[in-house]
Every structure is written in C-alpha cells, then in structure tokens.
mmCIF file of C-alpha atoms and ligand atoms in Angstrom:
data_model
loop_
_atom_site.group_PDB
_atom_site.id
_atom_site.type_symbol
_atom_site.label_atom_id
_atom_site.label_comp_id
_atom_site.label_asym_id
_atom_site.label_seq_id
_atom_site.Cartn_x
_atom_site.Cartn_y
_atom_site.Cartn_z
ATOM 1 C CA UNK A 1 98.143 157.346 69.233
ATOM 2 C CA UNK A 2 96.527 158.360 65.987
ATOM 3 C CA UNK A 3 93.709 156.629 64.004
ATOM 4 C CA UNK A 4 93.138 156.958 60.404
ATOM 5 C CA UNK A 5 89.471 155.696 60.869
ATOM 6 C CA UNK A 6 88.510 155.614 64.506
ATOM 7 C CA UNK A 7 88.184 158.536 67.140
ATOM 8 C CA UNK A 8 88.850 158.464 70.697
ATOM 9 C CA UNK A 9 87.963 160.697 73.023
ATOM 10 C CA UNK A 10 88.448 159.981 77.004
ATOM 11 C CA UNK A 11 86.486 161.676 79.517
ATOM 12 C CA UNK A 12 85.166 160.831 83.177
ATOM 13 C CA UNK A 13 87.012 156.996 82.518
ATOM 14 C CA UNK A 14 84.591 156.453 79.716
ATOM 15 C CA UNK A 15 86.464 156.010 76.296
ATOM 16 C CA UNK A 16 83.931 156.600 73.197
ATOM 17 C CA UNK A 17 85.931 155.328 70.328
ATOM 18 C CA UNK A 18 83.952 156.101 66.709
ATOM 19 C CA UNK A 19 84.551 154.144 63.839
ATOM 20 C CA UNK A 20 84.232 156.708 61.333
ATOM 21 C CA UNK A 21 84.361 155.873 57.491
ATOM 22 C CA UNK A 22 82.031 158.047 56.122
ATOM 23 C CA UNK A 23 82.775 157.323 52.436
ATOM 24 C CA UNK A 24 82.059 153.705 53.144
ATOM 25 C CA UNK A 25 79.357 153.414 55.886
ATOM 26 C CA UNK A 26 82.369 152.815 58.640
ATOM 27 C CA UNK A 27 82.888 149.591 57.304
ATOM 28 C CA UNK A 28 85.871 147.719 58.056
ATOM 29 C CA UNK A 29 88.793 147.217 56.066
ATOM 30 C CA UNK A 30 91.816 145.814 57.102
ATOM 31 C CA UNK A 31 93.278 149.175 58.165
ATOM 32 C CA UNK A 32 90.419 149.816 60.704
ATOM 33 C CA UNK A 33 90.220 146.409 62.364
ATOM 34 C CA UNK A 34 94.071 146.639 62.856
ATOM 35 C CA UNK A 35 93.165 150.060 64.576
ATOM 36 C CA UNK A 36 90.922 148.077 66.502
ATOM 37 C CA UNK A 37 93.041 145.720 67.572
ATOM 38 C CA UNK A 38 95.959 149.080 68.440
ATOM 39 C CA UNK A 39 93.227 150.829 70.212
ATOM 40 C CA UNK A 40 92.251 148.391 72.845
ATOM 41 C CA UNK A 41 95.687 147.226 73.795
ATOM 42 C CA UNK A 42 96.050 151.368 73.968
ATOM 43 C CA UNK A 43 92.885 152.043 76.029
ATOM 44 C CA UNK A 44 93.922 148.697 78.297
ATOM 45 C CA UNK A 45 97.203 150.042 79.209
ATOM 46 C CA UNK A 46 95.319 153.200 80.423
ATOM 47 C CA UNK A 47 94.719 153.521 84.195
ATOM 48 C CA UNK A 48 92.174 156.447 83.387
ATOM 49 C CA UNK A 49 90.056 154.014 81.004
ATOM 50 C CA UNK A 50 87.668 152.164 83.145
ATOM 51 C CA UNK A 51 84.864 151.505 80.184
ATOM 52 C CA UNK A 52 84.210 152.053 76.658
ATOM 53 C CA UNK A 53 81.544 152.998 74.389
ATOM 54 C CA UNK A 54 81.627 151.939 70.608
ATOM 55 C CA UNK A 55 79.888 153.973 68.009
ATOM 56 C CA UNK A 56 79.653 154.546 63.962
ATOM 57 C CA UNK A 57 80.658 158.086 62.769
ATOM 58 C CA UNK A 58 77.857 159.813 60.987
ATOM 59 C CA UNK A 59 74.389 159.828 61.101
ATOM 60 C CA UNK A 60 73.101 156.217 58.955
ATOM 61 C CA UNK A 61 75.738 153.361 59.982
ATOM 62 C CA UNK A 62 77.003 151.688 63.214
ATOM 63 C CA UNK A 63 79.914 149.878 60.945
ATOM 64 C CA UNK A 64 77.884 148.461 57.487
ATOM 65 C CA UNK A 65 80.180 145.672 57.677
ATOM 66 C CA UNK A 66 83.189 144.273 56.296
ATOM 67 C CA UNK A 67 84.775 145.692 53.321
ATOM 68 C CA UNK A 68 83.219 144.443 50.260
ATOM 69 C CA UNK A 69 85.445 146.620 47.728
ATOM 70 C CA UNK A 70 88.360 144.875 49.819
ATOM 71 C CA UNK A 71 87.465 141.389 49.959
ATOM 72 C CA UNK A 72 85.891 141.230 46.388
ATOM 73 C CA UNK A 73 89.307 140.025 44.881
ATOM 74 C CA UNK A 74 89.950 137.885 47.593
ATOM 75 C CA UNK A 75 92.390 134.275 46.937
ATOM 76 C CA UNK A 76 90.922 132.179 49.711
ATOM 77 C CA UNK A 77 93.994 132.441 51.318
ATOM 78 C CA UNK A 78 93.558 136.069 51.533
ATOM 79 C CA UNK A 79 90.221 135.472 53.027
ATOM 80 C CA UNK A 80 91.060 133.452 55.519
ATOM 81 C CA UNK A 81 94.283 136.238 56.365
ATOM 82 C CA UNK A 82 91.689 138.588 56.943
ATOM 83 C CA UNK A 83 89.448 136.763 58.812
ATOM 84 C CA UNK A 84 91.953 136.680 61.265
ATOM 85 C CA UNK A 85 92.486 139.808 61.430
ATOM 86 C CA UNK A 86 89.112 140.470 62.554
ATOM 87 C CA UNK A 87 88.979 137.560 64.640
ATOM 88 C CA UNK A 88 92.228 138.808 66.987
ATOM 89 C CA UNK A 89 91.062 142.366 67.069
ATOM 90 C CA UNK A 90 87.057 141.714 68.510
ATOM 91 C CA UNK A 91 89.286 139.251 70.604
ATOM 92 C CA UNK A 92 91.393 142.037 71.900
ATOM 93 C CA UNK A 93 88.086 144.262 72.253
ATOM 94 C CA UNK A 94 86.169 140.982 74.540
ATOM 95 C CA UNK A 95 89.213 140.726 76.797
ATOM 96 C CA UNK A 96 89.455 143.990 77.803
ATOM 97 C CA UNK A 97 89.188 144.113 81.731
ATOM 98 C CA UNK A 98 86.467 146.485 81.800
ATOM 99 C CA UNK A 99 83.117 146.768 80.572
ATOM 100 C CA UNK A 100 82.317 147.337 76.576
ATOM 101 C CA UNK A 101 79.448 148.952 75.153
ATOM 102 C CA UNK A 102 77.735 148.919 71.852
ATOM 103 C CA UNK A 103 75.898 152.083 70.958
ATOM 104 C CA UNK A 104 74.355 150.873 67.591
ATOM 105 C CA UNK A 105 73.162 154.299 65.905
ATOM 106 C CA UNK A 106 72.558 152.721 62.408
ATOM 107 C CA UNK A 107 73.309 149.947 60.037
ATOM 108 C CA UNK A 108 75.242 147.019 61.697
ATOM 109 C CA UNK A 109 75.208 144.386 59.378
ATOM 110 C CA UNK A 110 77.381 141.721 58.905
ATOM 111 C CA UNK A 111 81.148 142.270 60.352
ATOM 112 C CA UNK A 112 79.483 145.442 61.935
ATOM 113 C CA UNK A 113 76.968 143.350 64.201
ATOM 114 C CA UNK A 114 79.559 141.018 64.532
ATOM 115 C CA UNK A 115 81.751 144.222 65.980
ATOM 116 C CA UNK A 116 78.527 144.974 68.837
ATOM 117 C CA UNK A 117 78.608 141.244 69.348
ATOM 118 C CA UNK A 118 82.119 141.524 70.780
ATOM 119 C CA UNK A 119 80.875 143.937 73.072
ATOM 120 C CA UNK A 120 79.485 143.301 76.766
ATOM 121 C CA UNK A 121 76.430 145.028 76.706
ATOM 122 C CA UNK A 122 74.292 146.138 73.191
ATOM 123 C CA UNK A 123 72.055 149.260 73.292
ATOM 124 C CA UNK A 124 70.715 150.680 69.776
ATOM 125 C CA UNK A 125 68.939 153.738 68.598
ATOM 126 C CA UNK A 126 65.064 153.201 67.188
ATOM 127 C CA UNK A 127 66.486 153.407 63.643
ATOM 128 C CA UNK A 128 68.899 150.937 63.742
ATOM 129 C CA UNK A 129 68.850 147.769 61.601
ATOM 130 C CA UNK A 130 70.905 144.708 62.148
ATOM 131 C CA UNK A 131 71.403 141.397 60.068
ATOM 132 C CA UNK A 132 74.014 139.258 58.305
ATOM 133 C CA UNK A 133 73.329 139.317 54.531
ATOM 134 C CA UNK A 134 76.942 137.667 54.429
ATOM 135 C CA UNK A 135 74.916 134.615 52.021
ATOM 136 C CA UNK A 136 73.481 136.893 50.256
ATOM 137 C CA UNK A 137 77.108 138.138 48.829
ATOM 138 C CA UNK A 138 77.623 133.966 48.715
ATOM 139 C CA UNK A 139 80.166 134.573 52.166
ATOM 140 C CA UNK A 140 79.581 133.807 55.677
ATOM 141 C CA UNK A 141 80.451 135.602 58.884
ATOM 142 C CA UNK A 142 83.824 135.779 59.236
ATOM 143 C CA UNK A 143 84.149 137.623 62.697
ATOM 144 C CA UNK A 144 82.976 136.005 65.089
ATOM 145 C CA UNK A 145 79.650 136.166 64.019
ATOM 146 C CA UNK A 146 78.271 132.478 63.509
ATOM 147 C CA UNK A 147 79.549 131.743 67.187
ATOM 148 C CA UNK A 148 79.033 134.701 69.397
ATOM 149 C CA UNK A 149 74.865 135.123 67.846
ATOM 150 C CA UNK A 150 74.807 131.569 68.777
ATOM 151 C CA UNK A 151 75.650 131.605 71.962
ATOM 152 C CA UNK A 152 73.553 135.189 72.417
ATOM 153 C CA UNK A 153 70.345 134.017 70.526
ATOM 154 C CA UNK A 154 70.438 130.209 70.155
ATOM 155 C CA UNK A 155 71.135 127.854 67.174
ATOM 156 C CA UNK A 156 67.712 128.310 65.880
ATOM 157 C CA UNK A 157 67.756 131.989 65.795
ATOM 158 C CA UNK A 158 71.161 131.973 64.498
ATOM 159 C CA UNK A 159 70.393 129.871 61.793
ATOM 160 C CA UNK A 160 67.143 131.588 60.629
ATOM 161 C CA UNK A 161 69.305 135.280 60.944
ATOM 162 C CA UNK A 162 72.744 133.415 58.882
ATOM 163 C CA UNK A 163 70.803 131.466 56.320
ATOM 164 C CA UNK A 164 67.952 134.213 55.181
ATOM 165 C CA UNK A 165 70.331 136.909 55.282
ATOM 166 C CA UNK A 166 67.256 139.094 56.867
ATOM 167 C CA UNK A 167 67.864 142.672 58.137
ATOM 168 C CA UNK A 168 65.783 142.983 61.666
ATOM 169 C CA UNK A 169 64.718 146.437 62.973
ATOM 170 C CA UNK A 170 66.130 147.211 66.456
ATOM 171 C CA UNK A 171 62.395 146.418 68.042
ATOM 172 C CA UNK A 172 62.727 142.715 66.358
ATOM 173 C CA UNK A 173 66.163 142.425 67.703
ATOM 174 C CA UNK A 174 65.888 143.351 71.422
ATOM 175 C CA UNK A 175 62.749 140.537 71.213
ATOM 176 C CA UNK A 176 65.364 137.992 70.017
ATOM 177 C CA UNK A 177 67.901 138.991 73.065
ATOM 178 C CA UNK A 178 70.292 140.367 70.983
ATOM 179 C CA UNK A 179 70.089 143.903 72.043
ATOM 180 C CA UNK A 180 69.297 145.019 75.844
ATOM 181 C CA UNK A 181 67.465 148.161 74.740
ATOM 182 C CA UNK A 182 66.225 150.081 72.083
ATOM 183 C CA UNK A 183 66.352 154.033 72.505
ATOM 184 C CA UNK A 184 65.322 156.903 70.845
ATOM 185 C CA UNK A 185 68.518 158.079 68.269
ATOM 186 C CA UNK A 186 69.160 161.402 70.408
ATOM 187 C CA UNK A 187 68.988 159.197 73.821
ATOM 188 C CA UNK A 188 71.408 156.613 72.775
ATOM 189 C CA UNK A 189 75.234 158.116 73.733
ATOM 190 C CA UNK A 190 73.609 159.642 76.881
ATOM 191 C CA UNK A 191 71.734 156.034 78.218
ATOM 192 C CA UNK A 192 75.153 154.605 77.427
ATOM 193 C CA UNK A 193 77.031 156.779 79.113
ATOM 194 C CA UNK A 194 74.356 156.236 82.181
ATOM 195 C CA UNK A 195 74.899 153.564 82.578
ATOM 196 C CA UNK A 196 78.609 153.109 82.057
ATOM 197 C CA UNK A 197 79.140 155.763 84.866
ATOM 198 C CA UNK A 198 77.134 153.218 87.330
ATOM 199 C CA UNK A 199 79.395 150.607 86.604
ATOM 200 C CA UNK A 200 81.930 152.789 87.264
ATOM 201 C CA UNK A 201 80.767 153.561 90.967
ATOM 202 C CA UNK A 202 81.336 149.662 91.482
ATOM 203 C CA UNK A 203 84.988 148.293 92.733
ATOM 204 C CA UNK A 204 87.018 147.990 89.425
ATOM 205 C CA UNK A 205 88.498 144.378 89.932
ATOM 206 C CA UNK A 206 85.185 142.904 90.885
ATOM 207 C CA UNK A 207 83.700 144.165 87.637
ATOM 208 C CA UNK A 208 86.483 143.234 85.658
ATOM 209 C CA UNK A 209 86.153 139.393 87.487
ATOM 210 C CA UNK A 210 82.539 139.176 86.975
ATOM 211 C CA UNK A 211 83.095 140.356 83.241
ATOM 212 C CA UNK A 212 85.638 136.934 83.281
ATOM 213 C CA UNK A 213 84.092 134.608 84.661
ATOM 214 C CA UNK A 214 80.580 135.205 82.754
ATOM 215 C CA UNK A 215 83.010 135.294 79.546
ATOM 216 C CA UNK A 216 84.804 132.442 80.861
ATOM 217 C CA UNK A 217 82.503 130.069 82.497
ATOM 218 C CA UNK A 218 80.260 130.285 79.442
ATOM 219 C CA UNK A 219 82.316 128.384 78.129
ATOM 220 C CA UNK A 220 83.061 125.334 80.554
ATOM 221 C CA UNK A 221 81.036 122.516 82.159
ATOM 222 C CA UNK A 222 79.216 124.106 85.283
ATOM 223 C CA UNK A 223 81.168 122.168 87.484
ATOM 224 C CA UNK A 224 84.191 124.220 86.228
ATOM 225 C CA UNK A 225 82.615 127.592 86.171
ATOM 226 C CA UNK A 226 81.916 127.235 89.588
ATOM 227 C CA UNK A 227 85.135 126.566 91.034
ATOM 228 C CA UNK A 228 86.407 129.349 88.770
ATOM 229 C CA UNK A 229 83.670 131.500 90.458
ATOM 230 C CA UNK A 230 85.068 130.121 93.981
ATOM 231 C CA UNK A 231 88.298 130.681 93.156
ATOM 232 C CA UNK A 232 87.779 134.221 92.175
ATOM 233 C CA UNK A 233 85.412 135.091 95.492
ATOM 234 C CA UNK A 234 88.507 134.274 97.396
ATOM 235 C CA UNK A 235 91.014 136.320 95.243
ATOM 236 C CA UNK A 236 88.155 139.515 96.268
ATOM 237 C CA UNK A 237 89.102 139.287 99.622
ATOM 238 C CA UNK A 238 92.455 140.153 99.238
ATOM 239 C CA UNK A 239 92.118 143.466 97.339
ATOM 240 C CA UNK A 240 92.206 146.663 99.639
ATOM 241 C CA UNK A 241 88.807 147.681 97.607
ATOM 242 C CA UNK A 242 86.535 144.825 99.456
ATOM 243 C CA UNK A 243 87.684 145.729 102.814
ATOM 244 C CA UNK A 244 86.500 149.805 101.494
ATOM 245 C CA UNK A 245 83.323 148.025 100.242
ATOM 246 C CA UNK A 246 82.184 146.869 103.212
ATOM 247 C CA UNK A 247 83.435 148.759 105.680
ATOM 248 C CA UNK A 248 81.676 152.070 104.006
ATOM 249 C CA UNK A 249 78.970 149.981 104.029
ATOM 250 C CA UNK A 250 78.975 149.279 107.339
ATOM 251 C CA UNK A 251 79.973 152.563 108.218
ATOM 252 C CA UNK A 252 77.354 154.024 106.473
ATOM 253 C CA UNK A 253 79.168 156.062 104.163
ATOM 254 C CA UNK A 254 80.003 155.941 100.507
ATOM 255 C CA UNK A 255 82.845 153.506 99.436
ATOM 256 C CA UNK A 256 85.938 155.158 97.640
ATOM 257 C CA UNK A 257 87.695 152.289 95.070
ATOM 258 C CA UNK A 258 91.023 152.429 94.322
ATOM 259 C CA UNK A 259 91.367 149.463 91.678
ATOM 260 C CA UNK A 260 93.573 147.238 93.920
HETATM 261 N N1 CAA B 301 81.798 147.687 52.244
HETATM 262 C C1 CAA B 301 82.245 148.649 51.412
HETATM 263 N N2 CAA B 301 81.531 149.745 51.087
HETATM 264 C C2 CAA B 301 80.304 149.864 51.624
HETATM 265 C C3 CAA B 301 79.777 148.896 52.501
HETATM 266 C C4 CAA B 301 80.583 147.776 52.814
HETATM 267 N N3 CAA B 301 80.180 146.809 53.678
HETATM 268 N N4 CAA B 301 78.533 149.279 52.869
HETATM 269 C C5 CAA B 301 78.306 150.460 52.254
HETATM 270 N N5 CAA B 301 79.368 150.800 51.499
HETATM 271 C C6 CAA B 301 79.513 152.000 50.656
HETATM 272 C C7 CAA B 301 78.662 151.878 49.388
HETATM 273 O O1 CAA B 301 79.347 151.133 48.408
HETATM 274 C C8 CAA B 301 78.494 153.336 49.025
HETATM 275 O O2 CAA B 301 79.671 153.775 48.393
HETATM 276 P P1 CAA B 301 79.579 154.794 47.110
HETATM 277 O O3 CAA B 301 78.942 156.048 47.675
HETATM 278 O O4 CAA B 301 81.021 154.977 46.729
HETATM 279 O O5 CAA B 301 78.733 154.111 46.089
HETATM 280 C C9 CAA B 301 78.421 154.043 50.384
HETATM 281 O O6 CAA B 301 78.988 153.133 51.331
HETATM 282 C C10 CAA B 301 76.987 154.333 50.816
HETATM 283 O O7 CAA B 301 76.260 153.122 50.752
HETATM 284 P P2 CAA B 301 74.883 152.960 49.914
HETATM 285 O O8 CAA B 301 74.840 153.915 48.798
HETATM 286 O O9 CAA B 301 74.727 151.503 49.588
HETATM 287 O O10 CAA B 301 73.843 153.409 51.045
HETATM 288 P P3 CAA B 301 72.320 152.973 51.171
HETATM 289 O O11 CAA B 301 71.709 153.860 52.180
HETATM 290 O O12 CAA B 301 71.660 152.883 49.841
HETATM 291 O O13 CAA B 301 72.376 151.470 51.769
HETATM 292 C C11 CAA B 301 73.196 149.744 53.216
HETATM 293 C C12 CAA B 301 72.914 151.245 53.045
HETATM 294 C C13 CAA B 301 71.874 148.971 53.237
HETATM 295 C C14 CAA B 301 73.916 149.568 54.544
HETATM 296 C C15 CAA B 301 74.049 149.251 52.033
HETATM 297 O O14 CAA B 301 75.182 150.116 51.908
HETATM 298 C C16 CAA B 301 74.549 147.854 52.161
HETATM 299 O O15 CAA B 301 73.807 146.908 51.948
HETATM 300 N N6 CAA B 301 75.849 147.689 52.521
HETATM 301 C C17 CAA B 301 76.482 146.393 52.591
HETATM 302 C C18 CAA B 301 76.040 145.626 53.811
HETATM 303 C C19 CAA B 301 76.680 144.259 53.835
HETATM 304 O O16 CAA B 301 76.439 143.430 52.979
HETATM 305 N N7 CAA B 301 77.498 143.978 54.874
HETATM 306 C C20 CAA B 301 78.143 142.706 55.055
HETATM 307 C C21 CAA B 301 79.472 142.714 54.398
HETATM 308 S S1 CAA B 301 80.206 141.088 54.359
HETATM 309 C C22 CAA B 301 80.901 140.900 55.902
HETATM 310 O O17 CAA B 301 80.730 141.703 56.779
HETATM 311 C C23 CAA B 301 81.775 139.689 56.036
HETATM 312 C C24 CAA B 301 82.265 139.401 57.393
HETATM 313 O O18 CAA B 301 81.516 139.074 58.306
HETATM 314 C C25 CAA B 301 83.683 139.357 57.662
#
C-alpha cells in the first residue's frame, strides 16, 4: 500500500515505518494518523511482520506533534472528530500482536510522545527532547496522552509534565521511566533493531500473549489478571511451538518457531 507521509520498509520481520513530514517536523495531521491507523491493520495482516520500529523522517523530529496549522480553526466538534482519529489509530498501533518500538531521534512533543507512548518499548537518541506543551497552546493531550503517561510515570509526574508544559531532555526522561534507554543518535536504529531481532528468536504467540496480558491485566483487579494469566499458560500448551521449546531445550539444540 502507499503512504503519502509514512515509509515502510520490511526486512528480517522487522517493519521500520518513518513518519516523514519534513515540511512540518512529521507532525500529524489527519492524513498521517489515518495512515497510521491503514498501516498497522496492513503490517498485522502480514505473516512476515513479526515487530516494528517507529521513527521520524529527517534529522530534528520524532513526530513534533499534532497539527497545529490543522487544528487552529477547529469547531469543538471538529476537535473532538479528530481526537478520535488519533485515539483509534495509536489503538490500532497498541493492539498489534507483536512487539512495537519507539526509536525517538528528535522532538516528540505533544501528539508525537503521545505516538512513542502507544508503543511497547521507548528507546531515544541523546538529542531527543520530549514534553507536552499542549497548555501552553491553551489544549490538552488529545491522544492518549493524559492516560497512557499516567499509567507509565504516575499521577504526580503526569501532572507536573501536563500542567507546566516542560520539554525534558532524553537523560531527564529515562529517570522518570518514560524511556528504557537513551543512546547515542547514530546507535539508536541499530540498538532497536538489537533488540527487536531477540524478541524475534522467542516463540511468536508467547510474545504476542505476554504483550496482552501486561496490556490487559494492567488494567483489571489482580485477581483478574491472574486468571487471565492462568488462562493463557494453559492456551501455551496447546501450540506446536511449546512442545519445540522445550523439547530443543531438552534436547540441547536450538528451538525452531513456527507461530502456531
Ligand atoms: N504542527 C504543525 N507544524 C509544525 C509543528 C506542529 N506540531 N511543529 C513544527 N511545525 C512546523 C513549523 O511551523 C515550521 O514550519 P515553517 O517552516 O513553515 O515555518 C517547521 O515545522 C519547522 O519548525 P520550527 O521552525 O518551529 O523549528 P524549530 O527548530 O525552531 O523548533 C520545535 C522546533 C521546538 C519542535 C517547534 O517546531 C515547536 O515547538 N513545534 C510545536 C510543538 C508542539 O506544540 N506540539 C504539540 C502540538 S498540540 C498536540 O499535539 C495536541 C494533541 O495531543 C492531539
């Protein structure tokens, strides 16, 4: 399928989709989150796709946010349209049965961060710098972003991050638990990559289950997450994968997954 403002390129089944704006920092406009939204229900529907990397086109910008010159004429009913737009597409990105990866290489600020947020696992480069200065344009988050930095960084993080508006270098964010690592720029695809390709060595339904129930379970009482987590060890032992697992294991040789 093809993108006005995203790339994809598939290799090694590792997807690397780009969002790539340049005249506007990659940030996203209607147009791109629908291509969101298009390209993972694409890259689900593709047996070769076992993980994806998310990046920003360009050298300054992971995605700078939403569209201001869009939403500046907004009715509120038009703001609230577009919120859900955003909304289903990181939606569509957060199901997605295998893992997601953030490679922040720049600015992600506001419905950028809120992009990475929607994402499994959050690596930047050095330079990045992250924030919501949504208040500061007298707007909030509108993607996600209030709720999924909550449950990342706690209420009292979240707060001081909505309310101030403050943009945090990458250093400050990995301290606040909101990235996992901070590399240097010309490190960043490769690390991702890295380790993308040993979570590709693993059998594909168990990572896609433990990607669930984490999602899932954070969610419910722990009562419930459990017995969704019970539930779910059973369901392993009837793929052909766990009796591979651990009879290579026991065998002593490596394990060869099929996805089934
Ligand atoms: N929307 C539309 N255009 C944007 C943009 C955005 N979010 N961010 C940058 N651009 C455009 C600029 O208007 C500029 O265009 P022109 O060349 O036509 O003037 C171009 O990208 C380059 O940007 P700058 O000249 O501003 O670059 P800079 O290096 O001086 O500053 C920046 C970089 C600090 C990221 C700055 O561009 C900036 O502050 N951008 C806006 C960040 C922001 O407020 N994001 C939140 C948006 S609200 C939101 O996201 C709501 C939501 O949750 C749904």
């Amino acid at each position: 399928m093809g993108y006005e403002n995203l790339k994809v390129e598939i290799a090694g089944g590792i997807a690397t989709v780009t969002v790539d704006r340049p005249k506007a920092l990659n940030a996203l406009n209607s147009q791109t989150l629908r291509e969101v939204a298009a390209v993972a229900a694409e890259l689900e529907a593709n047996p070769a796709v076992r993980a994806l990397i998310l990046t920003g086109g360009g050298e300054k910008a992971f995605v700078a946010g939403a569209d201001i010159s869009e939403m500046a004429g907004f009715t509120s009913e038009q703001g609230r349209a577009f919120s859900a737009v955003g909304h289903k597409a990181f939606a569509a990105l957060e199901a997605l049965p295998f893992p997601t990866i953030a490679a922040i290489n720049g600015f992600a600020l506001g419905g950028g961060l809120e992009l990475a947020l929607a994402c499994d696992l959050l690596y930047a480069s050095e330079k990045a710098k992250l924030g919501f200065p949504e208040a500061s344009l007298a707007v909030i988050p509108g993607f996600g972003g209030t709720q999924r930095l909550t449950r990342l960084v706690g209420k009292q993080r979240a707060k001081e991050l909505v309310l101030t508006g403050d943009r945090i270098d990458a250093a400050k964010a990995r301290e606040y638990g909101l990235l996992l690592e901070v590399l240097p720029a010309d490190q960043l695809m490769a690390h991702c990559r890295a380790v993308a390709e040993r979570i590709l060595k693993n059998g594909p339904v168990a990572v896609a289950q433990g990607k669930r129930l984490i999602e899932q379970g954070a969610d419910l009482d722990l009562g419930a997450a459990n017995a969704l987590e019970q539930q779910a060890f059973g369901v392993m032992f009837g793929t052909r994968d766990q009796k591979e697992g651990m009879e290579a294991f026991l065998a002593k040789r490596p394990a060869s997954y099929e996805g089934r």
